[in-house]
Amino acid sequence: MEELGLRERKKRRTREAIMDAAFALFRESGFDGVSVADVAAAAEVSKPTLFAYFSTKEDLVLRRFLDDTSGPAFVIRNRPSGVPALKALRQSYLQRLAKRDTLTGLNDSTTAITFHNLLYSTPTVMTRLTVYMLAQERELATELFASGELDDEFTANIVAAQVFGVQRILADHNAQEIRSGRTADEVYPAAITRAEKAFDMVEAALV
Amino acid sequence: MEELGLRERKKRRTREAIMDAAFALFRESGFDGVSVADVAAAAEVSKPTLFAYFSTKEDLVLRRFLDDTSGPAFVIRNRPSGVPALKALRQSYLQRLAKRDTLTGLNDSTTAITFHNLLYSTPTVMTRLTVYMLAQERELATELFASGELDDEFTANIVAAQVFGVQRILADHNAQEIRSGRTADEVYPAAITRAEKAFDMVEAALV
DNA sequence: GTATTCTTCTTGACCGAGTTAAGTATTCTG
DNA sequence: CAGAATACTTAACTCGGTCAAGAAGAATAC
């Protein structure tokens, strides 16, 4: 059924080519040292085509890593019945740690490190990531409220904000440890401990 | 002692003129309906001069309201001895509510409403505000850690994130109620209740 | 297999935000 | 009043992002 016509395959290859060209150039000269025109030229497409695939320059960096993120709204909706929302979120986050999801910061592959260096050294990219996270936070809030597990919409918003705030801080810490030269496997146990403590705090807030 | 020379007075007037011109134009035609060239022309300055005073277009909207914010890092540093950090932050926030600080959302003046409409309808302005808030969050985190009241840097980061997350949600709710036509005085009691509950949650997370 | 249609791509021009350089005006200092 | 700072203007430029018109190529009909 996934009959992927030639047209779709081509589009996918073009998309990959653009992302790869961008990543290579950014790694070499930094985000601000490369213009989108440069990227387009390297990927052998025109500038309008590039923007048909990625709506901002920052997305050239972020899109790849955002896609494989199982959104927390999804986690809530598909949790086994009987499992409290926050437990499901905690579990999902621990799984992402185990999988070395790039956005947890706990990934020492060269691409992940380049990614985090770009993120760390380029405010506009960081900002754009924040925008995506805030969108997900709102999704989570509505899903939490819809799940009926929380008193009111206000509390749902607060909890969603706390969950995302916590994940952001956790990612910062993990990425910083990786950036300081330690391996992901080395940091993993401490990362789990921190995550558990952070989620404990969020849960404690609810009592 | 504030012997304000002619030069400083002129600069201050120019700054005001630019902000006022910008605000009037934005209110009329929306943020995206006005170019910085338009603003510069209306304020009778050149574009480079405008950018000497405000580093981005978004700052034309935000600067006025950011200045009167007593930063939370400052609150921590100057609290009476013996008062726990979180109590001081709560107290400071309640004072801002009482003062109808624009950034709490609890202000029904026409300028505040215009401001929040701009904020709500213009993603880039909202994003820029978020950037400022994240900077303050980091300040608060270092100050919290320096105060020695918290176990470690990690916990300090978490708490700072929670405090700012909570304030953001509170502002959203207040602004939304004001936007729906209610007066600030009307909403005030509920705003206090929400704030108390939110800070209770943050404190509960620490035990 | 050719014609038609739909999509995607390219070209080139354009807009607006933000920066830079060189020169002019104005305020401050002695 | 003269000279040193400092603020301002003008003009040109870079870069991110958009738009319109047409060319190229894939899908569908016959």
PDB file of N, CA, C and O in Angstrom, chain A residues 4 30 34 42 55 68 110 162 168 178 190 201:
ATOM      1  N   LEU A   4       4.505   4.449  -2.837  1.00  0.00           N
ATOM      2  CA  LEU A   4       5.535   5.462  -3.143  1.00  0.00           C
ATOM      3  C   LEU A   4       5.885   5.624  -4.624  1.00  0.00           C
ATOM      4  O   LEU A   4       6.805   4.976  -5.129  1.00  0.00           O
ATOM      5  N   GLY A  30      29.669  27.111  10.591  1.00  0.00           N
ATOM      6  CA  GLY A  30      28.730  27.649  11.554  1.00  0.00           C
ATOM      7  C   GLY A  30      27.438  28.097  10.894  1.00  0.00           C
ATOM      8  O   GLY A  30      27.398  28.336   9.689  1.00  0.00           O
ATOM      9  N   VAL A  34      26.954  30.575   6.893  1.00  0.00           N
ATOM     10  CA  VAL A  34      26.427  29.982   5.669  1.00  0.00           C
ATOM     11  C   VAL A  34      25.087  30.625   5.352  1.00  0.00           C
ATOM     12  O   VAL A  34      24.244  30.748   6.232  1.00  0.00           O
ATOM     13  N   ALA A  42      24.522  24.179  -2.848  1.00  0.00           N
ATOM     14  CA  ALA A  42      25.178  22.908  -2.541  1.00  0.00           C
ATOM     15  C   ALA A  42      24.243  21.727  -2.777  1.00  0.00           C
ATOM     16  O   ALA A  42      24.671  20.654  -3.186  1.00  0.00           O
ATOM     17  N   SER A  55      10.491  25.721   6.106  1.00  0.00           N
ATOM     18  CA  SER A  55       9.917  27.063   6.124  1.00  0.00           C
ATOM     19  C   SER A  55      10.851  28.110   6.716  1.00  0.00           C
ATOM     20  O   SER A  55      10.616  29.299   6.508  1.00  0.00           O
ATOM     21  N   ASP A  68      11.579  12.427  14.889  1.00  0.00           N
ATOM     22  CA  ASP A  68      11.555  11.158  15.611  1.00  0.00           C
ATOM     23  C   ASP A  68      11.140  11.340  17.086  1.00  0.00           C
ATOM     24  O   ASP A  68      11.343  10.468  17.918  1.00  0.00           O
ATOM     25  N   THR A 110      28.624  11.779  16.568  1.00  0.00           N
ATOM     26  CA  THR A 110      29.180  13.035  16.048  1.00  0.00           C
ATOM     27  C   THR A 110      28.074  13.966  15.563  1.00  0.00           C
ATOM     28  O   THR A 110      28.159  15.182  15.761  1.00  0.00           O
ATOM     29  N   GLN A 162       5.351  22.495  33.533  1.00  0.00           N
ATOM     30  CA  GLN A 162       6.373  21.904  34.398  1.00  0.00           C
ATOM     31  C   GLN A 162       7.057  20.729  33.711  1.00  0.00           C
ATOM     32  O   GLN A 162       8.279  20.579  33.790  1.00  0.00           O
ATOM     33  N   ARG A 168      13.468  20.275  29.482  1.00  0.00           N
ATOM     34  CA  ARG A 168      14.453  21.206  28.943  1.00  0.00           C
ATOM     35  C   ARG A 168      15.689  21.245  29.826  1.00  0.00           C
ATOM     36  O   ARG A 168      16.822  21.157  29.340  1.00  0.00           O
ATOM     37  N   ILE A 178      27.855  15.667  28.033  1.00  0.00           N
ATOM     38  CA  ILE A 178      28.398  15.086  26.803  1.00  0.00           C
ATOM     39  C   ILE A 178      29.409  16.033  26.184  1.00  0.00           C
ATOM     40  O   ILE A 178      30.497  15.628  25.758  1.00  0.00           O
ATOM     41  N   ALA A 190      23.450   8.530  35.851  1.00  0.00           N
ATOM     42  CA  ALA A 190      23.157   9.820  36.482  1.00  0.00           C
ATOM     43  C   ALA A 190      21.980  10.502  35.813  1.00  0.00           C
ATOM     44  O   ALA A 190      21.147  11.146  36.479  1.00  0.00           O
ATOM     45  N   MET A 201       9.501  15.542  41.492  1.00  0.00           N
ATOM     46  CA  MET A 201       9.139  16.901  41.883  1.00  0.00           C
ATOM     47  C   MET A 201       7.826  17.331  41.234  1.00  0.00           C
ATOM     48  O   MET A 201       6.958  17.922  41.886  1.00  0.00           O
TER      49      MET A 201
END
